Coordinates of C-alpha atoms in Angstrom, one line a residue:
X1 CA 82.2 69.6 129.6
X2 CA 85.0 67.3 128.3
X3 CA 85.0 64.0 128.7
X4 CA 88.0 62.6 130.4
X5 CA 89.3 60.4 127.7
X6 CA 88.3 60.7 124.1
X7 CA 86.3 57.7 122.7
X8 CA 88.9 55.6 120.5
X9 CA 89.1 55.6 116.9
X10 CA 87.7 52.8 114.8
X11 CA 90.0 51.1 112.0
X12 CA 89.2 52.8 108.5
X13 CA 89.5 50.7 106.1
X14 CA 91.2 51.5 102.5
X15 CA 89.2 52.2 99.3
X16 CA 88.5 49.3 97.0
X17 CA 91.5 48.9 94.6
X18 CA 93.5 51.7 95.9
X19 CA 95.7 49.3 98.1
X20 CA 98.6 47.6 96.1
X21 CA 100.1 44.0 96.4
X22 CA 103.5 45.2 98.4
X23 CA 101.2 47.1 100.7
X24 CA 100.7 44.5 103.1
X25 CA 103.1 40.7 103.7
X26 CA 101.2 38.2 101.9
X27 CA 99.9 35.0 103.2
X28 CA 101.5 31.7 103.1
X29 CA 100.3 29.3 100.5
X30 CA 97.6 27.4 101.4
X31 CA 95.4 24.2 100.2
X32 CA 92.0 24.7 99.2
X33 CA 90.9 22.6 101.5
X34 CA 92.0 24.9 104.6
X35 CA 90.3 27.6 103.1
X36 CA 87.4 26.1 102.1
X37 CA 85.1 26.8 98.4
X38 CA 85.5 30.7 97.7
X39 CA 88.3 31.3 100.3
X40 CA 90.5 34.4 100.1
X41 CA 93.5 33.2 99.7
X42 CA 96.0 35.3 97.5
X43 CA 98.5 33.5 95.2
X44 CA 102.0 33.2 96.3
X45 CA 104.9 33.5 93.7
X46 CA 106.8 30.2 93.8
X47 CA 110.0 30.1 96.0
X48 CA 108.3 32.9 98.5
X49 CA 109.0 32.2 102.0
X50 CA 107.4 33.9 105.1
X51 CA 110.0 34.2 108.0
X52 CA 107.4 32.9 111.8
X53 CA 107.2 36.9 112.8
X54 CA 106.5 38.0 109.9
X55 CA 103.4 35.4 109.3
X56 CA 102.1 36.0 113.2
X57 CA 102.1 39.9 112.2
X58 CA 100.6 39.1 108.9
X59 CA 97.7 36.9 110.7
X60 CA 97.3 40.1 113.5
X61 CA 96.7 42.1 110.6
X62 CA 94.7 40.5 108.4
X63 CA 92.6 39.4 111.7
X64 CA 91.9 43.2 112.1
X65 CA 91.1 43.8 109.3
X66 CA 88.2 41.0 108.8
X67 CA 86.8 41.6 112.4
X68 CA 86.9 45.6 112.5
X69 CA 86.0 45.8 108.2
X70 CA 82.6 47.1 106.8
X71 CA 82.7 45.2 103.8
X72 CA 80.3 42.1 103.3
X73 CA 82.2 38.6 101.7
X74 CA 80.9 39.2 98.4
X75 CA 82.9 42.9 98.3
X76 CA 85.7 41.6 100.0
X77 CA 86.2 39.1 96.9
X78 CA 85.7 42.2 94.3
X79 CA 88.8 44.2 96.2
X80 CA 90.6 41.1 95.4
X81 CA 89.8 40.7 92.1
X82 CA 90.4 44.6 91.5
X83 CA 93.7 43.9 93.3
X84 CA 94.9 41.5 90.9
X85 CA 93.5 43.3 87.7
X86 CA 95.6 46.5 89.0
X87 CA 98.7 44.0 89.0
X88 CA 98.1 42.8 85.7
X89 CA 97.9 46.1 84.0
X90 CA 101.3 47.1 86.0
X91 CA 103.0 44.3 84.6
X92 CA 101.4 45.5 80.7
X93 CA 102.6 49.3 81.4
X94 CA 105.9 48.7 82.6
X95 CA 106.4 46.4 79.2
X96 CA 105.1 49.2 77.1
X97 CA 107.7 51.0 78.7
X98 CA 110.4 48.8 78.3
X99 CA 109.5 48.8 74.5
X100 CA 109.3 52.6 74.2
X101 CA 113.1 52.4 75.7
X102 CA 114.4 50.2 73.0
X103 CA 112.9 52.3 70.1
X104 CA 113.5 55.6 71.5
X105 CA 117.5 54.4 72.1
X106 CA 117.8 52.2 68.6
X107 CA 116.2 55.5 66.6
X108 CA 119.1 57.4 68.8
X109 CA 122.1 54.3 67.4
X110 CA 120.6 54.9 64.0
X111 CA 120.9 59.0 63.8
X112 CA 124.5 59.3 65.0
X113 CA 125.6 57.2 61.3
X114 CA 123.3 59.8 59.6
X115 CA 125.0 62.9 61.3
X116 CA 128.5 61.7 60.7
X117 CA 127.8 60.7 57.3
X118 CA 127.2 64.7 56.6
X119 CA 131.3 64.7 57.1
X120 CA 132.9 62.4 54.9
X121 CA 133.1 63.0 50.9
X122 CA 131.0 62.3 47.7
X123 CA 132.5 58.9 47.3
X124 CA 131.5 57.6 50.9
X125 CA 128.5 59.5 50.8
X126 CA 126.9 57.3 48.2
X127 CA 127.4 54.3 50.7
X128 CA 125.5 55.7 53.8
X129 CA 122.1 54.6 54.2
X130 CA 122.5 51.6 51.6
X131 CA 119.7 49.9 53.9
X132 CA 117.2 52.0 54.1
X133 CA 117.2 52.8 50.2
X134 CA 117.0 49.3 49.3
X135 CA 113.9 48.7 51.5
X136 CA 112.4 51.7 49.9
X137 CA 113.4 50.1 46.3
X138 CA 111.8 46.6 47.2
X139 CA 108.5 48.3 48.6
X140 CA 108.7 50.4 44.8
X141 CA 109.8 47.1 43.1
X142 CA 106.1 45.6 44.3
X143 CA 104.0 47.9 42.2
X144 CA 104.2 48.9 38.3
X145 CA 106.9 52.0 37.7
X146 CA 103.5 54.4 36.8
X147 CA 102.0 54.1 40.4
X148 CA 101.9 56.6 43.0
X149 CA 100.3 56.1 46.8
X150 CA 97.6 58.1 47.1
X151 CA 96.2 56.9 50.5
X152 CA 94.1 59.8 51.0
X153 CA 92.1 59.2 48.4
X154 CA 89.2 56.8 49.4
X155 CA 87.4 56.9 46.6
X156 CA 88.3 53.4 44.0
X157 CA 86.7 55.3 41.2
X158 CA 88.9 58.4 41.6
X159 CA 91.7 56.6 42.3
X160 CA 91.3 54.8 39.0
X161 CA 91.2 58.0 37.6
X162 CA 94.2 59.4 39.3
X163 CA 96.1 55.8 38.0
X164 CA 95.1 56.0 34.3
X165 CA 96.6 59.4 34.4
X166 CA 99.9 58.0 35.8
X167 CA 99.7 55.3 33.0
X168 CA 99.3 57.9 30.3
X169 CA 102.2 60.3 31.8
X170 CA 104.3 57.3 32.1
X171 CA 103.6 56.2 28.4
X172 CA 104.3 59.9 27.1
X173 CA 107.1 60.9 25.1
X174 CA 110.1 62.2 27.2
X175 CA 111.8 65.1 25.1
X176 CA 114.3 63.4 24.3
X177 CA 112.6 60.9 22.9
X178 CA 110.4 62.8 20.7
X179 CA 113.6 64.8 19.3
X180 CA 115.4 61.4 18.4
X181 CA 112.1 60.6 16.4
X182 CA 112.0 64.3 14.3
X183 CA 115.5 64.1 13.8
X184 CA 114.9 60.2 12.6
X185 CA 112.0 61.8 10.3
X186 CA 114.6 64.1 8.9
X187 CA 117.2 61.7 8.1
X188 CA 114.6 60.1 6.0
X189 CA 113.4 62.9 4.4
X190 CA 117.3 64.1 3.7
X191 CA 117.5 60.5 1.7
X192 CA 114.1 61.5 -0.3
X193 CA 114.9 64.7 -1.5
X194 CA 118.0 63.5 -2.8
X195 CA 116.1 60.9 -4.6
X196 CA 113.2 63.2 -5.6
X197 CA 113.7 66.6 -4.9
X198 CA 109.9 67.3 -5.6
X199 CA 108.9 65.1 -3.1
X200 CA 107.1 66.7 0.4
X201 CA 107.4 64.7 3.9
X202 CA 104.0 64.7 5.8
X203 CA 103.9 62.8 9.1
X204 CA 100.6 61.0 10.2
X205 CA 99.4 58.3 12.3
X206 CA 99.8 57.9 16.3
X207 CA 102.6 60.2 16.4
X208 CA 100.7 62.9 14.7
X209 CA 97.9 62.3 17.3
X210 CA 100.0 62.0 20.2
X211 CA 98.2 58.6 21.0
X212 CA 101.6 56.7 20.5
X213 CA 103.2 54.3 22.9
X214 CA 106.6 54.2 23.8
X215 CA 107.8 51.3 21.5
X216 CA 105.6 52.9 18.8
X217 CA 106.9 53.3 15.0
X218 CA 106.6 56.5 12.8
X219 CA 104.2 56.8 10.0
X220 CA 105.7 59.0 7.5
X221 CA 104.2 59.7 3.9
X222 CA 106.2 60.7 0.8
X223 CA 104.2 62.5 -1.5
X224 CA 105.2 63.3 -5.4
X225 CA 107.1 60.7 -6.2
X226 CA 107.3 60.3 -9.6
X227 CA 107.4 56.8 -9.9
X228 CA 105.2 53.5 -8.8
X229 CA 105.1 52.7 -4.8
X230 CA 106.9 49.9 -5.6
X231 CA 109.8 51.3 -7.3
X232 CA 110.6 53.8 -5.2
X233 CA 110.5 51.9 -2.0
X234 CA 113.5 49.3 -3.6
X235 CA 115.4 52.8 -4.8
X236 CA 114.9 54.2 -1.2
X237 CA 115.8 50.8 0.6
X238 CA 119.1 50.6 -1.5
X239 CA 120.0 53.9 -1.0
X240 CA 119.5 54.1 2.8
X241 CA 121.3 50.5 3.4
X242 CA 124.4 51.6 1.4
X243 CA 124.5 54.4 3.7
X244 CA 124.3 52.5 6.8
X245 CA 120.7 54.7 7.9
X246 CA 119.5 51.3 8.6
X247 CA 119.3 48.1 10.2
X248 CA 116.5 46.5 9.1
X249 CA 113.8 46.5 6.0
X250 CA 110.6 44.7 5.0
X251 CA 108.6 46.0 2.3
X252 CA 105.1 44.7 2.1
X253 CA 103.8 45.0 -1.8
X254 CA 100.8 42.6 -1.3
X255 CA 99.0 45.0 1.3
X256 CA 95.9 47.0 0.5
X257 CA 98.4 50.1 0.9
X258 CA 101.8 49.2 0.1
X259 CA 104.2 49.6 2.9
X260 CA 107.7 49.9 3.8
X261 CA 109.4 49.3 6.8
X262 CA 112.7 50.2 8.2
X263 CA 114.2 51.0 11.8
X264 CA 117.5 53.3 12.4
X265 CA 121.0 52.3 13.0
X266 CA 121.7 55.0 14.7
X267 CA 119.0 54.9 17.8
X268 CA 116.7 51.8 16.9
X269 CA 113.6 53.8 16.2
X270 CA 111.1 52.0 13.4
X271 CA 109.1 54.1 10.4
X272 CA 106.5 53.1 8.2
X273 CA 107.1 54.2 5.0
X274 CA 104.1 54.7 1.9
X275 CA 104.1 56.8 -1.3
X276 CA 101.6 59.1 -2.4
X277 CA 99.0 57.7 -0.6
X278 CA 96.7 60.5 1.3
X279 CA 94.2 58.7 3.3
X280 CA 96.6 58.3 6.5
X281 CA 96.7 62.2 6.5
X282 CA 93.2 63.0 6.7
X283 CA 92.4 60.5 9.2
X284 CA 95.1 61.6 11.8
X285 CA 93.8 65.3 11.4
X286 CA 90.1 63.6 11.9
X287 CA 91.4 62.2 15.5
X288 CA 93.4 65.1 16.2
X289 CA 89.7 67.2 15.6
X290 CA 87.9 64.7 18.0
X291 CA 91.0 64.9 20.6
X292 CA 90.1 68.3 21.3
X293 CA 86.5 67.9 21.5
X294 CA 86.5 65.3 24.0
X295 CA 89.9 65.5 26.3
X296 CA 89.2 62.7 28.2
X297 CA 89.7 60.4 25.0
X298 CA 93.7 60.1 25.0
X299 CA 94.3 58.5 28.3
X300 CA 91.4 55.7 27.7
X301 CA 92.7 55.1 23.9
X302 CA 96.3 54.9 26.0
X303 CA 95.3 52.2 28.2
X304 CA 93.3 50.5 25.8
X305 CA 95.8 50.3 23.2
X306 CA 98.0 49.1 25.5
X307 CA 95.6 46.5 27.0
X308 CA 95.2 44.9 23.8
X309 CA 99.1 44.8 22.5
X310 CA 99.9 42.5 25.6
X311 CA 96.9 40.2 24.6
X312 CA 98.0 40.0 20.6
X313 CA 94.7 41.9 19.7
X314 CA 95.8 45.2 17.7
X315 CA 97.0 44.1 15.1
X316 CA 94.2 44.2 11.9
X317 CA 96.0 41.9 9.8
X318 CA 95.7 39.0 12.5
X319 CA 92.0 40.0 12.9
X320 CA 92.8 42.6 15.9
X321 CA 91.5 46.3 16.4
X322 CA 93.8 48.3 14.5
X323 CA 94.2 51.8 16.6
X324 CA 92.4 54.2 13.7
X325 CA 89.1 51.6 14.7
X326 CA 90.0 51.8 18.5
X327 CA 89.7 55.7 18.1
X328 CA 86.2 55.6 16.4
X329 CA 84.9 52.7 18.7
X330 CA 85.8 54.7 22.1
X331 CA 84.5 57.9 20.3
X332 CA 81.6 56.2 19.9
X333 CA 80.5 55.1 23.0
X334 CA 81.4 58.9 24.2
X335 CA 79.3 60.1 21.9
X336 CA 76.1 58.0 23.4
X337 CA 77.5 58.1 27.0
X338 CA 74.8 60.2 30.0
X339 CA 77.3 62.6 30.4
X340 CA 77.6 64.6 27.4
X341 CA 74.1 65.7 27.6
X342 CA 73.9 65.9 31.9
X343 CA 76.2 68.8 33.1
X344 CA 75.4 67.7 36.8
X345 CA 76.7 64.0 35.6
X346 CA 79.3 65.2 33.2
X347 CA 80.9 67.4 36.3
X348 CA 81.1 64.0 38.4
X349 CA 81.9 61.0 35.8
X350 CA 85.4 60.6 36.3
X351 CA 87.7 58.1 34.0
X352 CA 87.2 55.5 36.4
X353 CA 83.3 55.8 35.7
X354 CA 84.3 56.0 32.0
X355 CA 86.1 52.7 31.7
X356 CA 83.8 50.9 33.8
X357 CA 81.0 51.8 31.6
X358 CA 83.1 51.6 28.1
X359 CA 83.8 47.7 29.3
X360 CA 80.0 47.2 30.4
X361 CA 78.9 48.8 26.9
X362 CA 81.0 46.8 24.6
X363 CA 81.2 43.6 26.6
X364 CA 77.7 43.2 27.9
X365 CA 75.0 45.5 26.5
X366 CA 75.8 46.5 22.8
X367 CA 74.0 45.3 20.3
X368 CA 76.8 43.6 17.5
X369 CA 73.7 43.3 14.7
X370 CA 73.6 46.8 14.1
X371 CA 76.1 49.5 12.6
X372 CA 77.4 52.6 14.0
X373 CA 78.5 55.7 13.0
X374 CA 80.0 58.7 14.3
X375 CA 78.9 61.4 12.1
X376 CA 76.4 63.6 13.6
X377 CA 77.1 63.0 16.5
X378 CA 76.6 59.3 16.7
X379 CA 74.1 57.1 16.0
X380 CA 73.4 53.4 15.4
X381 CA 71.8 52.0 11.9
X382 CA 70.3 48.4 10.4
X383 CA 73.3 46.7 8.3
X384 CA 71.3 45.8 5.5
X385 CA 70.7 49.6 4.9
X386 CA 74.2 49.6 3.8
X387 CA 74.1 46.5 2.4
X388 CA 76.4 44.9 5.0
X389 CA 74.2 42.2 6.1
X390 CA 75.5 38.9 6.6
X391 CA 78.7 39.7 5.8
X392 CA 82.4 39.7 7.9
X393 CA 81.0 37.8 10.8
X394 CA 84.0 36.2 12.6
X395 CA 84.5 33.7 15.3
X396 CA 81.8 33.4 17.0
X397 CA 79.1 34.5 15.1
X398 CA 79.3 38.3 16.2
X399 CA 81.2 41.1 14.1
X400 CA 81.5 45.1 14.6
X401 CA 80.3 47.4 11.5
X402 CA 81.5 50.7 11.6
X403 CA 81.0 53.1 8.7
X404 CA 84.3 55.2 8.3
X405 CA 83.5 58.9 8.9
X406 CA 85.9 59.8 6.1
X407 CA 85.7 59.2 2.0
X408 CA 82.2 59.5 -0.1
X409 CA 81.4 55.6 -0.2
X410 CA 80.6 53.9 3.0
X411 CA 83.3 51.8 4.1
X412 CA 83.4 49.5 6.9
X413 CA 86.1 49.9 9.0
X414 CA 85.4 46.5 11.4
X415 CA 85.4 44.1 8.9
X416 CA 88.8 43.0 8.7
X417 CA 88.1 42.5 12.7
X418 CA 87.2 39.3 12.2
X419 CA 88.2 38.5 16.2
X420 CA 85.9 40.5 17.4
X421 CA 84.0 37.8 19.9
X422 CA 87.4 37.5 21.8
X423 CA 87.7 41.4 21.8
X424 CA 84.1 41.2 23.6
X425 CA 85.1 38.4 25.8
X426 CA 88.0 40.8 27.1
X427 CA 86.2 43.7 27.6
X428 CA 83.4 41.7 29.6
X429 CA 86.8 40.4 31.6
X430 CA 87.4 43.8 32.3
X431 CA 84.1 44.6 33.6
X432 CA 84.0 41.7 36.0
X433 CA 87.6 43.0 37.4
X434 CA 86.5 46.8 37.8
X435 CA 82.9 45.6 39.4
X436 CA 85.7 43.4 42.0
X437 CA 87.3 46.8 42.1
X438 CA 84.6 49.1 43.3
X439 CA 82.7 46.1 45.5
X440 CA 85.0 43.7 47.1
X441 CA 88.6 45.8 47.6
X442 CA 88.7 47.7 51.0
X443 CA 88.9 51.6 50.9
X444 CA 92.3 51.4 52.6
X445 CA 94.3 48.6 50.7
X446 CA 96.7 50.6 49.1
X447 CA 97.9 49.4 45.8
X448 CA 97.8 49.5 42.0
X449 CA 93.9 49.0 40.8
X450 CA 95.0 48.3 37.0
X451 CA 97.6 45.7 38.3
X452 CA 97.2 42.6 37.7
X453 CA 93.9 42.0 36.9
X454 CA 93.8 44.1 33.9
X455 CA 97.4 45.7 32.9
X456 CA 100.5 43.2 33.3
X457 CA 103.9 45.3 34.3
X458 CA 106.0 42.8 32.9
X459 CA 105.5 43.1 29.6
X460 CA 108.5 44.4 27.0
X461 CA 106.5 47.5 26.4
X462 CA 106.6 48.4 30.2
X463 CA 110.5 47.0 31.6
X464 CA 112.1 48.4 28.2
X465 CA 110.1 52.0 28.4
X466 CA 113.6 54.0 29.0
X467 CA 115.7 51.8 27.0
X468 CA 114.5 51.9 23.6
X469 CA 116.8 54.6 22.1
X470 CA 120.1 52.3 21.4
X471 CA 121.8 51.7 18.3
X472 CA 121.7 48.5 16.3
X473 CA 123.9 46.2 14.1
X474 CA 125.0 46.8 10.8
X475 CA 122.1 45.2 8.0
X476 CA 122.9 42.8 5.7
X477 CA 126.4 42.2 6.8
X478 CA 126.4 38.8 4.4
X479 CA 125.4 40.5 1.5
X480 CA 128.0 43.0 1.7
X481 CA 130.7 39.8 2.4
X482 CA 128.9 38.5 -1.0
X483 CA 129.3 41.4 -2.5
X484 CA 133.0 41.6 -1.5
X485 CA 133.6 38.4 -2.6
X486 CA 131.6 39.1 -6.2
X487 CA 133.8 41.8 -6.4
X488 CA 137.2 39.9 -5.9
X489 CA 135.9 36.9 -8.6
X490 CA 135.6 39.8 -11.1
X491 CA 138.7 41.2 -10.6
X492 CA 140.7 37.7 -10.9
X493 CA 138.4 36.8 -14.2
X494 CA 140.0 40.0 -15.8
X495 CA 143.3 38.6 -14.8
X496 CA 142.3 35.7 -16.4
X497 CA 141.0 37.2 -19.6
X498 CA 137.4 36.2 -19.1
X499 CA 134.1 36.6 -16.7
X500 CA 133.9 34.4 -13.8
X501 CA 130.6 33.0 -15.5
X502 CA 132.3 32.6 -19.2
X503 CA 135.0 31.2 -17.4
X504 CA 132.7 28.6 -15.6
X505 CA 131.2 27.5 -18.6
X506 CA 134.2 26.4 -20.5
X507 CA 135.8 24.3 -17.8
X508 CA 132.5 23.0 -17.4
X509 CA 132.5 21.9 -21.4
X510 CA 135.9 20.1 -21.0

């Protein structure tokens, strides 16, 4: 049977955390001292105050809940502490909120410009956005004009790679630029078969090889000339400066091969100028040859040549690395490199690998008492078998032999490279800055690898790359005014019966 009344309920009490702060009133402040050490007293926000019934029903509850709870004093201060954590994290989520609010409504202010630009004309057009394009062009301002982000590539090696290929695109002839230069070519050769109708054009050098730089000059040889180099680079100057074909001249008589050199009116471009001289010729087709059999070649000669104009070290006359000795000294060490005979190695060396290992070959482990030689496939040979010994050391007690691979009498091609023990100091320099590179740079700093440690964006070469083709002054402007005035003393000593000179002399003699 039933009993007559059913047994009462007892008080459940709520899970631990699940009760929030507004669930029940909260009790007054209090001192520590009424409470006692380890009391449970919850914090009261400052200008809170109880109303009497509210604190008597607040003490009638919380007095329930201690005398009918379950929980020991030690669980009882967890709750609590769960109860203020919960708070916290409130307070964090309804900032995120708040946030999320602002960005979602300023991306919101920022379309409506964008989808009423779309209205107006060209003119206004060309206006919208103005901010958002120049932050774009300050972030592009911070890194050379060659780089491009690549921020999926973790690899620093292969991102070298990608960045020398970006240097070599950027350094290569745009079409227009390498139509200015033929039609500069046959300007010249138009003047020269006027002179010498015999005469054949032949163009060699970097331009021949494709290895040239933007700023670079055009070789061009006149062959069949039937007169002295000498001679016929005075008759040519002449006769392109009274046609206004050019700016500027130097002829350089003194040099081991006599030289001439002029740069356009018209566009700016330079030449260099020699007569029936051959060598030039064989040794671009020589490059050209070795071009083909190793690819990789023409973007490390690009950087390199480029590495050393901005440190005042390719020029042979001032003791540099001309570029024909650049060609056979990088051709070299690809010709005694791991990977040419390796297929597994050669399928994995990249042009990062190559540089690092061309600056740690000439700048740390090459031995600068021997010869090399590129014929037959490369080797390395005692100077005194040549008869080179002790000869063409420069500063610093180290010089680079290198037997030309061209002509029947060995020549070497390093000795007027009488700087060579700075050129070894740069390229150890360069190894130091690639092992920095590959150790000590994290995987996801983005930025240029060549820049600044080893290239320097601020040379001429690099912030005048697309405005080289521009025309230039008039030459010799005060020797046509001379000539002008020459010709205006002639014509009043006819008047006067007599040459200027003649004339001169008599009122000189009373």
């Amino acid at each position: 049977s039933r009993p007559a009344t059913p047994p009462p309920l007892l008080p459940r009490e709520r899970p631990i955390g699940s009760c929030c702060r507004g669930d029940l009133p909260l009790l007054p402040a209090m001192e520590e001292e009424e409470w006692g050490a380890g009391g449970m007293a919850l914090p009261v926000e400052a200008g809170y105050d109880e109303a009497p019934a509210v604190a008597s029903e607040r003490s009638a509850v919380e007095a329930a809940v201690v005398t009918t709870s379950f929980l020991r004093s030690e669980e009882h201060a967890a709750y609590e502490e769960d109860m203020v954590r919960n708070e916290e994290q409130a307070g964090r989520n309804e900032r995120l909120r708040i946030m999320l609010r602002e960005r979602r409504r300023r991306k919101e202010a920022e379309a409506q410009p964008a989808e009423a630009a779309e209205k107006v004309e060209l003119e206004e057009f060309m206006c919208v956005g103005a901010g958002d394009s120049s932050k774009k062009r300050l972030l592009d301002e911070s890194q050379p004009p060659w780089y491009v982000e690549r921020g999926h590539i973790e690899n620093v090696a292969l991102r070298l790679h990608e960045e020398m290929l970006d240097f070599a695109h950027f350094m290569k002839f745009t079409p227009v630029e390498v139509e200015s230069r033929r039609q500069w070519v046959r300007t010249i050769g138009g003047v020269c078969r006027k002179l010498w109708p015999e005469c054949q054009l032949r163009i060699f050098g970097s331009f021949f090889t494709g290895l040239s730089l933007p700023n670079g000059d055009v070789d061009v040889a006149v062959l069949n000339v039937p007169c002295r180099p000498g001679t016929a680079m005075k008759i040519l100057a002449d006769t392109m400066l009274a046609s206004g074909d050019i700016s500027w001249l130097e002829i350089i008589e003194s040099a081991k091969v006599p030289v001439m050199k002029i740069r356009s009116q018209a566009c700016g471009l330079r030449a260099d100028i020699v007569f029936n001289m051959t060598d030039g010729l064989e040794t671009s087709k020589f490059i050209r040859q070795r071009l083909k059999e190793f690819p990789h070649m023409q973007p490390l000669l690009i950087f390199l040549k480029y590495l050393l104009i901005q440190r005042g070290l390719n020029d042979t006359y001032t003791g540099g690395m001309g570029s024909y000795l650049l060609c056979n000294v990088v051709l070299h060490f690809l010709q005694r490199h791991p990977s040419l005979r390796e297929p597994r190695l050669h399928a994995s060396t990249s042009l990062g690998h190559l540089l690092f290992d061309l600056f740690k070959y000439y700048g740390r482990d090459f031995r600068y008492d021997v010869g090399v030689s590129v014929l037959e496939g490369g080797y390395t040979f005692r100077k005194e078998e040549r008869g080179w010994g002790g000869k063409g050391k420069g500063k610093g007690g180290i010089s680079l032999c290198l037997e030309s691979p061209l002509g029947s009498t060995p020549v070497d091609l390093g000795g007027p490279c009488f700087r060579m023990s700075v050129l070894r100091n740069l390229f150890h320099h360069g190894f130091h800055c690639l092992c920095h590179l590959f150790v000590a740079r994290a995987l996801t700093e983005d930025g240029s690898l060549l820049c600044p440690l080893l290239l320097d964006p601020a040379h001429g070469v690099i912030t005048s790359r697309h405005q080289l083709l521009a025309e230039q002054p008039a030459a010799l402007m005060s020797m046509r005014r001379t000539e002008d005035n020459a010709a205006g003393e002639s014509a009043d000593a006819a008047d006067a019966g007599g040459p200027a000179a003649k004339r001169a002399r008599l009122d000189g003699g009373g």
